[in-house]
XYZ file of N, CA, C and O in Angstrom:
628
model
N 14.995 0.998 -15.197
C 14.072 1.903 -15.758
C 12.848 1.789 -14.734
O 11.785 0.872 -15.349
N 12.248 2.755 -14.094
C 10.999 3.088 -13.112
C 9.926 3.171 -14.493
O 9.800 4.304 -15.217
N 8.986 2.125 -14.599
C 7.814 2.256 -15.138
C 6.359 2.424 -13.912
O 5.616 2.963 -14.988
N 7.051 2.288 -13.124
C 5.223 1.949 -11.923
C 5.178 2.401 -11.032
O 6.192 2.056 -10.231
N 4.978 3.829 -10.698
C 4.681 4.146 -9.044
C 3.833 4.213 -8.659
O 2.265 4.230 -8.859
N 3.875 3.632 -7.124
C 1.994 2.997 -6.828
C 2.644 3.609 -5.155
O 3.171 3.598 -4.481
N 1.643 4.054 -4.741
C 1.381 4.930 -3.607
C 0.079 3.949 -2.466
O -0.901 3.718 -3.228
N 0.532 3.160 -1.597
C -0.594 2.590 -1.179
C -0.946 3.666 0.231
O -0.206 4.101 0.829
N -2.000 3.643 0.422
C -3.113 4.994 1.430
C -3.563 4.144 2.693
O -4.320 3.209 2.676
N -3.257 4.431 4.166
C -3.760 3.872 5.203
C -4.193 5.336 5.936
O -3.659 6.334 5.269
N -4.768 4.785 7.556
C -5.192 6.039 7.985
C -3.743 6.845 8.565
O -3.826 8.262 8.646
N -3.398 6.094 8.930
C -1.685 6.604 9.942
C -0.622 5.765 9.277
O 0.639 7.021 9.772
N -0.591 5.220 8.537
C 0.309 4.736 7.626
C 1.858 4.124 8.818
O 2.961 4.601 8.846
N 0.899 3.109 9.355
C 1.675 2.352 10.519
C 1.313 0.985 10.435
O 2.487 0.505 11.154
N 0.829 0.788 9.642
C 0.487 -0.715 9.644
C 0.475 -1.349 8.282
O 0.956 -2.046 8.041
N -1.396 -0.844 7.750
C -1.500 -1.809 6.495
C -0.610 -0.669 5.242
O 0.071 -1.829 4.972
N -0.112 0.404 4.911
C 0.280 0.414 4.252
C 1.769 0.572 4.267
O 2.308 0.169 3.003
N 2.336 0.663 4.848
C 3.660 0.311 5.135
C 3.633 -1.164 5.135
O 5.176 -1.972 4.110
N 3.177 -1.796 5.382
C 2.914 -3.034 5.204
C 3.161 -4.016 3.490
O 3.572 -4.308 3.152
N 1.847 -3.388 3.257
C 1.610 -3.118 1.671
C 3.294 -2.446 0.886
O 3.779 -3.635 0.229
N 3.826 -1.418 1.638
C 5.076 -1.158 0.628
C 5.860 -2.076 0.513
O 6.454 -2.080 -0.650
N 5.990 -2.286 2.020
C 7.298 -3.546 2.091
C 7.101 -4.940 0.912
O 8.061 -5.458 0.481
N 6.156 -5.352 1.254
C 5.698 -6.768 0.833
C 5.783 -6.309 -0.836
O 6.589 -7.401 -1.160
N 5.164 -5.185 -1.336
C 5.200 -4.841 -3.148
C 6.953 -4.863 -2.901
O 6.708 -5.606 -4.100
N 7.717 -4.115 -2.601
C 8.783 -4.079 -3.129
C 9.364 -5.029 -2.651
O 10.024 -5.552 -3.366
N 9.271 -6.187 -1.748
C 9.849 -7.519 -1.710
C 9.647 -7.941 -2.700
O 10.503 -9.257 -3.408
N 8.213 -8.387 -3.179
C 7.802 -9.429 -3.995
C 8.366 -9.074 -5.615
O 8.646 -9.928 -6.795
N 9.093 -8.140 -5.838
C 8.776 -7.203 -7.259
C 10.288 -7.440 -7.047
O 10.654 -7.887 -8.390
N 11.075 -7.400 -6.146
C 12.772 -7.902 -6.048
C 12.786 -9.296 -6.294
O 13.763 -9.462 -6.970
N 12.119 -10.201 -5.909
C 11.872 -11.121 -5.945
C 11.553 -11.736 -7.215
O 12.272 -12.981 -7.564
N 10.801 -11.204 -7.674
C 10.283 -11.978 -9.328
C 11.205 -10.592 -10.339
O 11.255 -11.069 -11.316
N 12.586 -10.562 -10.073
C 13.754 -9.750 -10.864
C 13.246 -8.520 -11.275
O 13.136 -7.908 -12.754
N 12.063 -7.888 -11.322
C 11.749 -6.592 -11.624
C 11.308 -5.569 -10.795
O 10.703 -3.957 -10.782
N 11.903 -5.477 -9.227
C 12.160 -4.584 -8.899
C 12.798 -2.985 -9.588
O 12.192 -2.175 -8.762
N 13.330 -2.601 -10.535
C 13.848 -2.264 -10.585
C 12.473 -0.749 -11.854
O 12.912 -0.136 -12.015
N 11.557 -1.873 -12.016
C 10.480 -1.520 -12.769
C 9.457 -0.442 -11.755
O 8.715 0.016 -12.510
N 9.622 -0.599 -10.755
C 8.499 -0.150 -9.920
C 9.132 0.991 -8.732
O 10.517 1.217 -8.132
N 8.484 2.079 -8.257
C 8.836 2.655 -7.008
C 7.065 2.640 -6.296
O 6.523 2.604 -6.722
N 7.879 2.301 -4.934
C 6.637 1.694 -4.290
C 6.670 2.852 -2.837
O 7.572 3.134 -2.637
N 5.892 3.041 -2.222
C 5.636 4.400 -0.829
C 4.591 3.875 -0.891
O 3.518 3.385 -0.806
N 4.492 4.705 0.652
C 3.412 5.018 1.222
C 2.984 5.839 2.233
O 4.033 6.522 2.315
N 1.234 6.065 2.426
C 1.227 7.402 3.205
C -0.178 7.086 4.090
O -0.813 6.918 3.792
N 0.193 8.220 4.442
C -1.681 8.464 5.495
C -2.408 9.414 5.114
O -2.176 10.550 4.697
N -3.837 9.368 5.555
C -4.753 10.202 5.147
C -4.654 11.233 6.505
O -5.308 12.099 6.089
N -3.829 10.901 7.555
C -4.370 11.799 8.680
C -2.748 11.923 8.841
O -1.888 10.980 9.172
N -2.962 12.939 10.106
C -0.727 13.170 10.359
C -0.665 12.639 12.217
O 0.229 12.784 12.336
N -1.448 11.557 12.382
C -1.375 11.117 13.716
C 0.171 10.432 13.670
O 0.791 10.649 14.720
N 0.992 9.637 12.960
C 2.145 8.982 13.218
C 2.969 9.713 12.188
O 4.084 9.132 12.263
N 2.963 10.638 11.924
C 3.742 11.632 10.820
C 5.313 11.184 10.967
O 5.596 11.832 12.807
N 6.724 10.649 11.047
C 7.749 10.452 11.160
C 8.297 9.163 11.646
O 8.876 8.966 12.437
N 6.956 8.575 12.401
C 6.787 7.323 13.170
C 7.252 6.392 12.334
O 6.958 6.306 11.022
N 7.918 5.357 12.964
C 8.349 4.075 12.261
C 6.670 2.999 11.915
O 6.120 3.472 12.802
N 6.934 1.908 11.163
C 5.681 1.289 11.289
C 5.518 0.733 12.648
O 6.223 0.485 13.969
N 4.361 0.565 13.211
C 4.028 -0.357 14.717
C 5.068 -1.745 14.041
O 5.214 -2.532 13.901
N 5.499 -2.100 15.347
C 6.903 -3.118 16.047
C 5.806 -4.220 15.864
O 6.308 -5.313 14.687
N 4.679 -4.078 15.649
C 3.447 -5.456 15.149
C 3.693 -5.912 13.599
O 4.009 -6.681 13.427
N 3.786 -4.942 13.223
C 3.632 -4.719 11.915
C 5.268 -5.377 11.305
O 5.540 -5.973 10.466
N 6.590 -4.449 11.514
C 7.934 -4.777 11.616
C 8.066 -6.659 11.901
O 8.449 -6.894 11.205
N 7.182 -7.025 12.769
C 7.804 -8.217 13.599
C 7.185 -9.013 12.335
O 7.915 -10.240 11.800
N 6.273 -8.678 12.022
C 5.227 -9.792 11.338
C 5.638 -9.993 9.713
O 6.052 -11.391 9.257
N 5.978 -8.977 8.970
C 6.786 -8.994 7.989
C 7.686 -8.895 8.147
O 8.207 -10.079 7.350
N 9.034 -9.458 9.066
C 10.130 -10.100 9.409
C 10.322 -11.070 9.195
O 11.137 -12.163 8.273
N 9.508 -12.266 9.893
C 9.378 -13.202 9.873
C 8.886 -14.254 8.375
O 9.553 -14.933 7.863
N 8.248 -12.913 7.497
C 7.938 -13.565 6.102
C 9.207 -12.700 5.628
O 9.363 -13.157 4.382
N 9.836 -12.593 5.980
C 11.163 -12.151 4.825
C 10.935 -10.654 4.382
O 11.895 -9.815 3.508
N 9.853 -9.478 4.544
C 9.913 -8.541 4.169
C 10.679 -7.363 5.656
O 10.207 -7.670 7.031
N 11.002 -6.420 5.367
C 11.799 -5.573 5.863
C 11.226 -4.249 5.783
O 11.183 -3.580 4.839
N 10.473 -4.085 7.052
C 9.516 -2.501 7.273
C 10.003 -1.724 8.264
O 9.998 0.118 7.910
N 11.786 -1.572 8.496
C 12.156 -1.162 9.763
C 12.749 0.439 9.355
O 12.743 1.362 9.923
N 12.932 0.649 7.927
C 13.294 1.593 7.589
C 12.904 2.868 7.355
O 12.594 4.013 6.881
N 11.225 2.620 6.765
C 10.252 3.351 6.618
C 9.670 3.963 7.882
O 9.598 3.925 8.971
N 8.740 5.377 7.256
C 8.497 6.499 8.101
C 7.396 6.939 7.917
O 7.257 6.924 6.447
N 6.284 7.213 9.194
C 5.094 7.387 8.480
C 5.014 9.089 7.823
O 5.675 9.756 8.140
N 4.041 8.991 6.673
C 4.251 10.392 6.133
C 2.124 10.638 5.708
O 1.743 9.216 5.369
N 1.997 12.088 5.672
C 0.545 12.035 4.851
C 0.562 12.276 3.586
O 1.620 12.553 2.943
N -0.531 12.217 2.634
C -0.144 12.039 1.803
C -0.546 13.458 1.072
O -0.932 14.289 1.867
N 0.375 13.824 -0.242
C 0.444 15.165 -0.396
C 0.027 15.547 -1.513
O -0.415 14.608 -2.372
N -0.170 16.786 -1.797
C -1.011 17.441 -3.634
C 0.045 16.668 -4.225
O -0.696 16.089 -5.323
N 1.207 16.769 -4.267
C 2.163 15.858 -5.293
C 1.853 14.544 -5.309
O 2.187 14.221 -6.617
N 1.445 13.781 -4.427
C 1.382 12.646 -5.008
C 0.371 11.972 -5.624
O 0.197 11.389 -6.751
N -0.741 12.778 -5.910
C -1.441 12.762 -7.003
C -0.903 12.524 -8.467
O -1.500 12.392 -9.339
N 0.289 13.593 -8.854
C 1.307 14.258 -10.186
C 1.927 12.813 -10.099
O 1.926 11.892 -10.951
N 2.366 12.561 -9.077
C 4.074 11.782 -8.796
C 3.669 10.224 -9.216
O 4.420 9.776 -9.982
N 2.490 9.534 -8.577
C 2.230 7.981 -8.681
C 0.870 8.152 -10.079
O 0.205 8.401 -10.476
N 1.618 6.828 -10.384
C 0.920 6.011 -11.281
C -0.667 5.652 -10.741
O -2.024 5.949 -11.387
N -0.495 5.113 -10.003
C -1.333 4.493 -8.618
C -2.146 4.673 -7.452
O -0.485 4.855 -6.518
N -2.268 5.360 -6.403
C -2.591 5.321 -5.557
C -4.095 4.283 -5.137
O -5.290 4.933 -5.001
N -3.468 3.349 -4.191
C -4.168 2.307 -4.206
C -4.725 2.299 -2.205
O -3.737 2.432 -1.463
N -6.188 3.102 -2.224
C -6.971 2.354 -0.706
C -6.402 1.388 0.104
O -7.145 -0.263 -0.560
N -6.419 1.077 1.274
C -6.003 -0.351 1.641
C -7.716 -0.309 2.055
O -8.012 -1.770 2.364
N -8.566 0.412 2.511
C -10.539 0.446 2.643
C -10.896 1.542 2.311
O -10.500 2.724 1.551
N -12.233 1.361 1.944
C -13.371 2.267 1.275
C -13.342 3.798 1.773
O -13.390 4.977 1.006
N -13.004 4.153 3.239
C -12.757 4.844 3.759
C -11.938 6.275 3.459
O -11.758 7.090 2.904
N -10.696 5.148 3.432
C -9.263 5.683 2.858
C -9.344 6.296 1.428
O -9.392 7.381 0.657
N -10.701 5.371 0.472
C -10.312 5.669 -0.714
C -11.474 6.775 -1.066
O -11.349 7.507 -2.019
N -12.537 7.174 -0.323
C -13.657 8.307 -0.114
C -12.520 9.504 0.073
O -12.251 10.603 -0.633
N -11.395 9.923 1.023
C -10.986 10.739 0.700
C -10.097 11.026 0.300
O -9.918 12.239 -0.041
N -9.401 10.130 -0.523
C -9.064 9.817 -1.204
C -9.429 10.882 -2.934
O -8.811 11.858 -3.558
N -10.726 10.602 -3.126
C -11.715 11.006 -3.868
C -11.797 12.559 -3.986
O -12.042 13.515 -4.791
N -11.988 12.892 -2.215
C -12.663 14.517 -1.923
C -10.741 14.946 -2.345
O -10.948 16.248 -2.849
N -10.080 14.352 -2.237
C -8.597 15.420 -2.150
C -8.452 15.331 -3.191
O -7.029 16.614 -3.793
N -8.521 14.413 -3.878
C -7.214 14.219 -5.883
C -8.673 15.334 -6.680
O -9.907 15.127 -6.246
N -7.486 15.786 -7.243
C -8.156 16.806 -8.676
C -8.784 15.485 -9.474
O -8.410 14.749 -9.669
N -9.741 16.506 -10.096
C -10.920 15.397 -10.912
C -10.126 14.530 -11.632
O -9.855 13.455 -12.674
N -9.692 15.386 -12.375
C -8.309 14.605 -13.778
C -7.371 13.660 -13.324
O -6.860 13.159 -14.282
N -7.269 13.430 -12.251
C -6.684 11.821 -12.218
C -7.135 10.976 -11.565
O -6.417 10.086 -10.772
N -8.393 11.129 -10.890
C -9.336 10.004 -10.039
C -9.320 8.961 -10.998
O -9.141 8.033 -9.957
N -8.537 8.861 -12.280
C -7.927 7.319 -12.754
C -7.215 6.554 -12.219
O -7.769 5.563 -12.087
N -6.619 7.509 -11.634
C -5.230 6.755 -10.768
C -5.746 5.661 -9.156
O -5.138 4.992 -8.745
N -7.119 6.340 -8.684
C -7.189 5.896 -7.235
C -7.936 4.436 -7.236
O -8.583 3.974 -8.595
N -7.567 3.694 -6.385
C -8.603 2.305 -6.671
C -8.219 1.601 -5.289
O -7.678 2.091 -4.390
N -9.067 0.435 -4.931
C -9.280 -0.627 -3.548
C -7.445 -1.755 -4.071
O -7.881 -1.750 -5.047
N -7.138 -1.146 -3.471
C -5.366 -2.640 -3.615
C -6.024 -4.031 -3.397
O -5.520 -4.427 -4.224
N -6.956 -3.988 -2.939
C -7.443 -5.654 -2.363
C -8.479 -5.744 -4.012
O -8.756 -7.128 -4.530
N -8.910 -4.942 -4.930
C -8.937 -5.234 -6.446
C -8.244 -5.996 -7.247
O -8.837 -6.703 -7.769
N -6.946 -6.338 -6.695
C -5.759 -6.852 -7.320
C -6.237 -8.215 -6.483
O -5.383 -9.203 -7.389
N -6.404 -8.953 -5.428
C -6.445 -10.187 -5.258
C -7.062 -10.802 -5.731
O -8.106 -10.577 -6.003
N -6.461 -12.070 -5.851
C -7.279 -13.258 -6.501
C -7.744 -14.179 -5.003
O -8.312 -14.953 -5.920
N -7.048 -14.219 -4.344
C -7.320 -15.490 -3.428
C -8.312 -15.126 -2.734
O -9.034 -16.218 -1.688
N -8.677 -14.357 -2.117
C -9.408 -13.520 -1.116
C -10.626 -12.689 -1.950
O -10.490 -12.009 -2.662
N -11.486 -12.642 -1.067
C -13.091 -11.797 -1.105
C -12.940 -10.676 -1.142
O -13.830 -9.578 -1.522
N -12.336 -10.761 -0.030
C -12.398 -8.937 0.809
C -12.155 -7.691 -0.059
O -11.151 -7.962 -1.086
N -12.796 -6.855 -0.039
C -12.562 -5.548 -0.581
C -11.502 -4.684 0.369
O -11.115 -3.873 -0.296
N -11.221 -5.056 1.380
C -10.935 -3.726 2.353
C -9.646 -5.203 2.869
O -10.043 -5.839 3.578
N -8.688 -4.096 3.219
C -7.646 -4.621 4.075
C -7.970 -4.666 5.386
O -8.014 -2.941 5.897
N -8.022 -5.193 6.024
C -8.789 -5.226 7.658
C -7.650 -4.200 8.568
O -6.418 -4.279 8.332
N -7.642 -3.482 9.742
C -6.981 -2.560 10.381
C -6.649 -3.420 11.570
O -7.462 -3.677 12.421
N -5.249 -4.223 11.211
C -5.011 -4.788 12.729
C -4.106 -3.958 14.465
O -4.496 -4.860 15.184
N -4.762 -2.864 13.876
C -4.360 -1.943 15.327
C -4.607 -2.654 16.804
O -4.105 -2.651 17.508
N -5.571 -2.632 16.458
C -6.433 -2.943 17.737
C -6.839 -3.966 18.555
O -7.194 -4.825 18.914
N -5.733 -5.054 17.401
C -6.393 -6.509 17.896
C -5.053 -7.571 17.895
O -4.087 -6.707 18.322
N -4.737 -8.339 17.927
C -3.610 -9.285 18.394
C -3.234 -9.837 16.927
O -3.339 -9.611 16.147
N -2.035 -10.860 17.066
C -0.928 -11.262 16.664
C -1.603 -11.751 14.786
O -1.092 -11.399 13.654
N -2.795 -12.130 15.162
C -3.587 -13.057 14.029
C -3.775 -12.046 12.676
O -3.817 -11.893 11.641
N -4.190 -10.614 13.642
C -4.551 -9.435 12.452
C -3.213 -9.566 11.573
O -3.666 -8.902 10.687
N -2.469 -9.240 12.423
C -1.570 -8.990 11.187
C -1.034 -9.821 9.982
O -0.559 -9.515 9.038
N -0.720 -11.190 10.707
C -1.266 -12.110 9.987
C -1.818 -12.375 8.414
O -1.889 -11.991 7.772
N -3.052 -11.603 9.056
C -4.113 -12.160 7.736
C -4.086 -10.646 6.707
O -4.312 -10.634 5.863
N -3.832 -9.414 7.340
C -2.833 -8.692 6.791
C -1.778 -8.960 5.578
O -2.098 -8.509 4.642
N -1.017 -9.506 6.006
C 0.216 -10.244 5.469
C -0.373 -10.582 4.147
O -0.208 -10.631 3.186
N -1.199 -11.844 4.551
C -1.635 -12.550 3.430
C -2.311 -12.298 2.329
O -2.530 -12.345 0.900
N -3.761 -11.260 3.361
C -4.142 -10.512 2.062
C -3.351 -9.693 1.345
O -3.823 -9.941 0.026
N -2.159 -8.890 2.246
C -1.335 -8.159 0.966
C -0.651 -8.841 0.024
O -0.419 -8.379 -1.184
N -0.028 -10.152 0.318
C 0.814 -10.480 -0.385
C 0.152 -11.209 -1.262
O 0.930 -11.042 -2.730
N -0.960 -11.685 -1.989
C -2.022 -11.472 -2.867
C -2.156 -10.809 -3.372
O -1.982 -10.373 -4.695
N -2.294 -9.719 -3.010
C -3.118 -8.259 -3.703
C -1.523 -7.825 -4.544
O -1.404 -7.175 -5.451
N -0.625 -7.718 -3.875
C 0.807 -7.548 -4.661
C 1.361 -7.629 -5.253
O 1.514 -7.355 -6.625
N 1.390 -9.217 -5.548
C 1.932 -10.420 -6.552
C 0.741 -9.970 -7.896
O 1.589 -9.958 -9.109
N -0.428 -10.161 -7.403
C -1.318 -9.383 -8.740
C -1.086 -8.497 -9.492
O -1.307 -8.479 -10.490
N -1.040 -7.438 -8.538
C -0.430 -6.027 -8.954
C 0.255 -5.603 -9.816
O 0.621 -5.648 -11.226
N 1.869 -6.591 -9.389
C 2.681 -6.625 -10.115
C 2.960 -7.352 -11.791
O 3.039 -6.867 -12.495
N 1.934 -8.571 -11.097
C 1.973 -9.512 -12.577
C 1.377 -8.856 -13.366
O 1.775 -8.610 -14.767
N 0.120 -8.310 -13.358
C -0.998 -7.099 -13.818
C 0.232 -6.280 -14.593
O 0.037 -6.199 -15.644
N 0.928 -5.535 -13.367
C 1.686 -4.482 -14.408
C 2.692 -4.493 -15.659
O 3.103 -4.018 -16.742
N 3.377 -5.557 -15.151
C 5.016 -6.109 -15.710
C 4.353 -6.593 -17.048
O 4.937 -6.462 -17.931
N 2.753 -6.980 -17.518
C 2.586 -7.792 -18.581
C 2.115 -6.888 -19.845
O 1.752 -7.103 -20.456
N 1.918 -5.105 -19.036
C 1.244 -4.216 -20.139
C 2.507 -4.017 -20.692
O 3.520 -3.690 -20.602
């Protein structure tokens, strides 16, 4: 039974947020709690709607055992603020965008994804799009930490 609905949000929904979606889904399955979660991802902008994740994200995730290949970019909708329990931004700019778009009564659902991380000091998941492979690896390190802690915290409630 689904108890927790989590939406991950970044700019174009082709690098950071689909990686977070795929990693969180994989970790929840490995922990045996996948049936308690619905994970999704979306963009603040419509640059890539309908596109798969960036090939570099797919490849880096695949090496670590996560499959992003079936995901497709979409934009945050008004219904997302109703449907999801947690809308987690990859950086402060995305959080500000969500705060502007979100009805006041639902703002308690918004937050920064890396607020859940324990092993890293960063507040934001850096955008790897304009860099090399090491950027995608760093994103995975941050996301694996935050996703694991998010799932642990939510399943303890």
